[in-house]
PDB file of C-alpha atoms in Angstrom:
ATOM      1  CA  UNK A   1     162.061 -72.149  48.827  1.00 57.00           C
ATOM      2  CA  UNK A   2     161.091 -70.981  52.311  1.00 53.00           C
ATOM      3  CA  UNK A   3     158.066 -72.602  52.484  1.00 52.00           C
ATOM      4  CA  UNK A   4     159.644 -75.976  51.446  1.00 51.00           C
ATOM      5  CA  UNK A   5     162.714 -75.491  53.950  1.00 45.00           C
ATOM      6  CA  UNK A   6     160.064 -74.899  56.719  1.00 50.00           C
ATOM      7  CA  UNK A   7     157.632 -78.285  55.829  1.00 49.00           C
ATOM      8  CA  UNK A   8     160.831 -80.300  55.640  1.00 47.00           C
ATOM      9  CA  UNK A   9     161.803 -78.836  59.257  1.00 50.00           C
ATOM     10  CA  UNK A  10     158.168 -79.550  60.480  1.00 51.00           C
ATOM     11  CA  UNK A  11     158.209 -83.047  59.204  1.00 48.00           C
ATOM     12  CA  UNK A  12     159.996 -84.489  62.615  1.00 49.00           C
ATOM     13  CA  UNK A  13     157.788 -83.164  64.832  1.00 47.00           C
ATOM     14  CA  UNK A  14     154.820 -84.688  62.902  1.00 46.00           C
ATOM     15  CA  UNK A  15     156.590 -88.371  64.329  1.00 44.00           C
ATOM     16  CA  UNK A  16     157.733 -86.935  67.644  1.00 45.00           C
ATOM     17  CA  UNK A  17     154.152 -87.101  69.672  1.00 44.00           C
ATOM     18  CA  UNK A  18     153.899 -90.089  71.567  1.00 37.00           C
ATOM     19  CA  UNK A  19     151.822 -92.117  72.358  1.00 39.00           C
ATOM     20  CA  UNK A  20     150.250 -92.335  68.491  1.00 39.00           C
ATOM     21  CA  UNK A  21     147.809 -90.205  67.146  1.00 37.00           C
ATOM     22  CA  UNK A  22     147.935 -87.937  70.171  1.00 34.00           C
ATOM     23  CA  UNK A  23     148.692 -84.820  68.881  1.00 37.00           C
ATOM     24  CA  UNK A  24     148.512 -81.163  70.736  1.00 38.00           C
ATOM     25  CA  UNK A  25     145.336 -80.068  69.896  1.00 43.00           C
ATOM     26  CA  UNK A  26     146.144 -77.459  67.531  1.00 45.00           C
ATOM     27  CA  UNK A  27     143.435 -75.599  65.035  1.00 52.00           C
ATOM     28  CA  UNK A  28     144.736 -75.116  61.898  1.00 65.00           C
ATOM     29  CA  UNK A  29     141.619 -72.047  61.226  1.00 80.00           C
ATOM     30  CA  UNK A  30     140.548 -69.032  63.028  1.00 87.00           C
ATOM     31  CA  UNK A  31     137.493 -69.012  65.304  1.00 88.00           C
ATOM     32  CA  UNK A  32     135.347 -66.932  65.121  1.00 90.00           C
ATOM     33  CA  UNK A  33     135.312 -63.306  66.825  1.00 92.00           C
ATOM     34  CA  UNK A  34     132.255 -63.324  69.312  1.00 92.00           C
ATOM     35  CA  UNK A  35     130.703 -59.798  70.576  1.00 88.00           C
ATOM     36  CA  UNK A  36     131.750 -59.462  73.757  1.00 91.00           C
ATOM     37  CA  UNK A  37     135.559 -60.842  72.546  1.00 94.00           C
ATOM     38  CA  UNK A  38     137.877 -57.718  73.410  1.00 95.00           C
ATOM     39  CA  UNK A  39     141.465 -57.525  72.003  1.00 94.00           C
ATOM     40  CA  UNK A  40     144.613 -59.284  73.385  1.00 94.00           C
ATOM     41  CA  UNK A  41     146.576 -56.046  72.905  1.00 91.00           C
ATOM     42  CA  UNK A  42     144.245 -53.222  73.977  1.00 92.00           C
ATOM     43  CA  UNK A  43     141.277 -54.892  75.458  1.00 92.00           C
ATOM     44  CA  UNK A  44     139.068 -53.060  73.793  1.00 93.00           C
ATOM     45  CA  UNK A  45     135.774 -54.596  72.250  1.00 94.00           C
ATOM     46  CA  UNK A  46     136.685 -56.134  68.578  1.00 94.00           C
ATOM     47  CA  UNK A  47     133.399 -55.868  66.819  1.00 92.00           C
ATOM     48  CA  UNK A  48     132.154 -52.823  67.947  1.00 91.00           C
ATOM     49  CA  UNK A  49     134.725 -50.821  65.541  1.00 91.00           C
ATOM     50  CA  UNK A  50     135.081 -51.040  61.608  1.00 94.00           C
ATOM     51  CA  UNK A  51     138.614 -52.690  59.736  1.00 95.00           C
ATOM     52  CA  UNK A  52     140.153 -55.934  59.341  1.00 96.00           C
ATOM     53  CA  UNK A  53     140.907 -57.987  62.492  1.00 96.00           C
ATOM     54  CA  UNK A  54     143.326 -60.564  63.212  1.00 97.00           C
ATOM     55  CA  UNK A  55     143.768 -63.673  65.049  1.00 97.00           C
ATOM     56  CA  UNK A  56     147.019 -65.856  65.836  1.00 96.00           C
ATOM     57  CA  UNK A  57     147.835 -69.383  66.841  1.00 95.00           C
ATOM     58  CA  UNK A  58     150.652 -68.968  69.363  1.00 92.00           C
ATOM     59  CA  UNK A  59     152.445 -72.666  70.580  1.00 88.00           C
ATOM     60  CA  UNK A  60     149.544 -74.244  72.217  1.00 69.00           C
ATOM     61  CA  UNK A  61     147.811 -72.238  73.798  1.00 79.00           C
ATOM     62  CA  UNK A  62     144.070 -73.144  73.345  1.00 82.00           C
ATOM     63  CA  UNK A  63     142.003 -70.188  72.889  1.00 87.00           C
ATOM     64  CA  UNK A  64     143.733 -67.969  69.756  1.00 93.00           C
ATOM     65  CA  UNK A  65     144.469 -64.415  70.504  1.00 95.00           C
ATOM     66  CA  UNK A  66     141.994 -61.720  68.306  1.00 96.00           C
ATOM     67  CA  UNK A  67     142.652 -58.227  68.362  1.00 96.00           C
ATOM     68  CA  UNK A  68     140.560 -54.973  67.331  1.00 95.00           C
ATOM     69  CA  UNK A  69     143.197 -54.319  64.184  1.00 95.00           C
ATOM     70  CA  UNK A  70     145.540 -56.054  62.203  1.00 95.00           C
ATOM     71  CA  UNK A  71     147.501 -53.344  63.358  1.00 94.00           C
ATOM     72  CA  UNK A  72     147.617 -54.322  67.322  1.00 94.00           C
ATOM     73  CA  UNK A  73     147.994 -57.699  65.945  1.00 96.00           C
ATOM     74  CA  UNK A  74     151.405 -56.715  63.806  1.00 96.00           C
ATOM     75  CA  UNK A  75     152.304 -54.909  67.104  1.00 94.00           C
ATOM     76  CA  UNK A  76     152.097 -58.014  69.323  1.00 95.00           C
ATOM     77  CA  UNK A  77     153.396 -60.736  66.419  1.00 95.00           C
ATOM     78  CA  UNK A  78     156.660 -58.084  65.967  1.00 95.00           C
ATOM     79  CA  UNK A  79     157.758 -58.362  69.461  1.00 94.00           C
ATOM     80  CA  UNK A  80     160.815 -60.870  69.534  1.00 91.00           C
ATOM     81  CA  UNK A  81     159.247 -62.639  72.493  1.00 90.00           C
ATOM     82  CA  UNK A  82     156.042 -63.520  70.683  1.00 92.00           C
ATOM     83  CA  UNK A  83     157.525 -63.825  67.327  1.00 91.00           C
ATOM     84  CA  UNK A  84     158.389 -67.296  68.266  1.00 91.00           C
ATOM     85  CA  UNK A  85     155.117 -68.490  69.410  1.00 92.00           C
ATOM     86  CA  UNK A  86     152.961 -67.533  66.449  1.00 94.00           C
ATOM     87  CA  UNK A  87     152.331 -70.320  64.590  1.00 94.00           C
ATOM     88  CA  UNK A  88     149.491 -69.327  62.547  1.00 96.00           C
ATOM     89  CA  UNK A  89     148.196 -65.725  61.477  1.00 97.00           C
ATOM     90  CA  UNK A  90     145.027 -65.060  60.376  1.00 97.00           C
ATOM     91  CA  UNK A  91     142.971 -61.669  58.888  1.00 98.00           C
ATOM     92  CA  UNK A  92     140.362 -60.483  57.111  1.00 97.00           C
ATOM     93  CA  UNK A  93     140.120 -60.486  53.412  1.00 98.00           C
ATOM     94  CA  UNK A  94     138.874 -56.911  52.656  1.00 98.00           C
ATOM     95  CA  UNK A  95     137.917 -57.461  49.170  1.00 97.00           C
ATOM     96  CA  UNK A  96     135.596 -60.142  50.158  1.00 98.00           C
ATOM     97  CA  UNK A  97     133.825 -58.195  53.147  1.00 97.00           C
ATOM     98  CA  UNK A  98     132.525 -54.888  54.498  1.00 96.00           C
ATOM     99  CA  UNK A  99     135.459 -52.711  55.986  1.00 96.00           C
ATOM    100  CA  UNK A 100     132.263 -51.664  58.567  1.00 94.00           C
ATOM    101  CA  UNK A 101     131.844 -55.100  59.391  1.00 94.00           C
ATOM    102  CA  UNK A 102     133.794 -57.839  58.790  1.00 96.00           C
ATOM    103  CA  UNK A 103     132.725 -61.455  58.868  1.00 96.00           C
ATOM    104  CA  UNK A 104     134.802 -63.716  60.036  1.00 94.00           C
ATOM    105  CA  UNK A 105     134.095 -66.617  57.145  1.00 95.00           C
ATOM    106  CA  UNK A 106     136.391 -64.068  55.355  1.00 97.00           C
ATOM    107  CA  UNK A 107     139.634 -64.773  57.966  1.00 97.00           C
ATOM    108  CA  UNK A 108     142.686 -66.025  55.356  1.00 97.00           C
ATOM    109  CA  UNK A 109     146.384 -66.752  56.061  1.00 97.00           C
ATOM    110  CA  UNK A 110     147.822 -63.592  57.299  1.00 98.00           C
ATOM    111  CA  UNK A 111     151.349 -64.958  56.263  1.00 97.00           C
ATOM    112  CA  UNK A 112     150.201 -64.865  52.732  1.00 98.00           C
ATOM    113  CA  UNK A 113     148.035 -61.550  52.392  1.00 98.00           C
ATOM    114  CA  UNK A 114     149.134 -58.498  50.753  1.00 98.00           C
ATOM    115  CA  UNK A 115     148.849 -55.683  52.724  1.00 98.00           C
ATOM    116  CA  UNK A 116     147.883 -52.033  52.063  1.00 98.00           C
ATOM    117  CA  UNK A 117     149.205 -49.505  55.084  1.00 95.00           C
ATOM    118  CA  UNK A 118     149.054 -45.401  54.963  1.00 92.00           C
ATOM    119  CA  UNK A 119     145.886 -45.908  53.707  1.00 91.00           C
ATOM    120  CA  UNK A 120     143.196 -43.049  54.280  1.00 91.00           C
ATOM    121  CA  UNK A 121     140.759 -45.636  55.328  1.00 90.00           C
ATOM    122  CA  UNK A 122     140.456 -45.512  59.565  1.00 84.00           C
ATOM    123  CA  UNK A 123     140.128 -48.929  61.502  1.00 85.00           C
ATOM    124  CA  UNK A 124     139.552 -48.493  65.559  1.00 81.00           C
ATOM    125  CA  UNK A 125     143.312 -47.099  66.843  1.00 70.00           C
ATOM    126  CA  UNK A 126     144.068 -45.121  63.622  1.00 75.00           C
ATOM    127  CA  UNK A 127     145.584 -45.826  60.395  1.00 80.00           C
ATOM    128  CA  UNK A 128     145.090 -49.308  58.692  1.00 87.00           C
ATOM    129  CA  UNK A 129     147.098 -52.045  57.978  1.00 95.00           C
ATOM    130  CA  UNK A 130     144.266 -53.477  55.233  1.00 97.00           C
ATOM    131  CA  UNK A 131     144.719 -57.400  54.179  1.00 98.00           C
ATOM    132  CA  UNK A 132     143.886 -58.731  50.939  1.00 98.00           C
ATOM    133  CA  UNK A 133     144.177 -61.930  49.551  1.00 98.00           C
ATOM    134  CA  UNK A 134     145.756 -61.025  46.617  1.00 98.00           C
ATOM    135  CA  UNK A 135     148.701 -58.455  45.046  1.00 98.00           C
ATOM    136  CA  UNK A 136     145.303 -56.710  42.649  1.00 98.00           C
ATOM    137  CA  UNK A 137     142.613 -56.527  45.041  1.00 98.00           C
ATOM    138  CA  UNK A 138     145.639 -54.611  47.163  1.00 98.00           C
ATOM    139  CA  UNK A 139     146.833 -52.754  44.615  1.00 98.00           C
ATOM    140  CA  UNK A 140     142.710 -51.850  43.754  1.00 98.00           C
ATOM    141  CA  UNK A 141     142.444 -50.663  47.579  1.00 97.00           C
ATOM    142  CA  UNK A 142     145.790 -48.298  47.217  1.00 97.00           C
ATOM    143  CA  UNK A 143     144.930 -46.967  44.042  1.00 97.00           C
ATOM    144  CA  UNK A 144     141.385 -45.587  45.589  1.00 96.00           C
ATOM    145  CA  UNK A 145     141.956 -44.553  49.137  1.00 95.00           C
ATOM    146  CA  UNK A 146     146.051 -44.290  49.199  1.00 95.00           C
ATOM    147  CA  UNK A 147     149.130 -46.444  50.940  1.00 96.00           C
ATOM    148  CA  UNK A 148     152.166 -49.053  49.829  1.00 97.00           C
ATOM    149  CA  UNK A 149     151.588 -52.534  48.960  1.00 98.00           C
ATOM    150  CA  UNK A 150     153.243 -54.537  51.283  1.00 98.00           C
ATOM    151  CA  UNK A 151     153.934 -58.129  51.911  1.00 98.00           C
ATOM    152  CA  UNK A 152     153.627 -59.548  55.368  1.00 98.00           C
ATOM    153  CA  UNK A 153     157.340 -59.871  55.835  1.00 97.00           C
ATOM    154  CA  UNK A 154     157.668 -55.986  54.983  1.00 97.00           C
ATOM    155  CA  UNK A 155     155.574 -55.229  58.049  1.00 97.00           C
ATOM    156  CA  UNK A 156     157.724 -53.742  61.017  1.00 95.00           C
ATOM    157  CA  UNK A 157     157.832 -52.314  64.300  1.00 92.00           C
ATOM    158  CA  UNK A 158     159.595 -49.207  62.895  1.00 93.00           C
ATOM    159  CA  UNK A 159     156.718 -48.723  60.078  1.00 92.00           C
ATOM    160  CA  UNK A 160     153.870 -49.552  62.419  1.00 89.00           C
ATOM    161  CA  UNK A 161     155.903 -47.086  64.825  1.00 85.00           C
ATOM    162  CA  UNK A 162     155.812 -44.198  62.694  1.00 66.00           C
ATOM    163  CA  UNK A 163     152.272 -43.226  62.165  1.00 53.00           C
ATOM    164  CA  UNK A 164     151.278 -44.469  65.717  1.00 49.00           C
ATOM    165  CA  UNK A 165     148.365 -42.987  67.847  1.00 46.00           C
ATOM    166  CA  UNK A 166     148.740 -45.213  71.023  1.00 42.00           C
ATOM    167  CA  UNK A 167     145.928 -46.049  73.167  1.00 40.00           C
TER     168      UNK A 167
END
């Protein structure tokens, strides 16, 4: 029902651009995460470390936002002052690529992934917040190295808070 609600409130803005066919220019997929990219939380270097990353599409701003960890990514999308802007979220599928290295023709809708956190499994600033693509390969991951199940709305500031080493 949600996801209905929101494609009927989108629908307007699909006929407010003006003049036709100019449209912001938008991309509706991730880009890929380059080398020498370095997080838009921490700064640190994003491929250097092992664990899912993430990457947003926030209003329209042109270049998306990547980050080192799904979890700095939670911790900037969770702030009320980006919540708005995020348009798009995007992470790694862990059942479909190395936790060392992952590749980032594995990135699927973050919105939609199911989540594993308080998982024994370390990603660069601590404990993971592991994406999956589906409910099984999640449940898979939690049954072998530990954590909940979570859905992408179950994600918080206060969870995220809880086991947090800060940079």
């Amino acid at each position: 029902m949600k996801k209905i609600l929101s494609i009927l409130l989108l629908v307007p803005l699909l006929f407010a651009c003006s003049p036709e066919n100019v449209v912001a220019e938008i991309d509706s997929h991730a880009h890929g995460i380059h080398e020498h990219d370095r997080c838009h939380m921490c700064g640190m270097m994003i491929t250097k470390y092992p664990g899912p990353k993430g990457q947003l599409q926030l209003g329209n701003v042109k270049n998306n936002p990547s980050f080192c960890s799904t979890r700095d990514m939670f911790s900037f999308l969770l702030q009320p002052e980006n919540a708005r802007q995020v348009n798009q979220v995007w992470v790694h599928d862990m059942a479909a690529t190395s936790w060392e290295n992952p590749q980032d023709e594995h990135f699927i809708d973050g919105k939609t992934a199911t989540y594993v956190y308080g998982t024994s499994r370390q990603a660069v600033m601590g404990p993971a917040v592991a994406s999956f693509s589906t409910v099984e390969a999640a449940e898979k991951f939690a049954n072998e190295y530990g954590g909940a199940v979570l859905e992408f709305d179950d994600i918080t500031i206060e969870l995220l808070g809880e086991g947090m080493d800060h940079h």
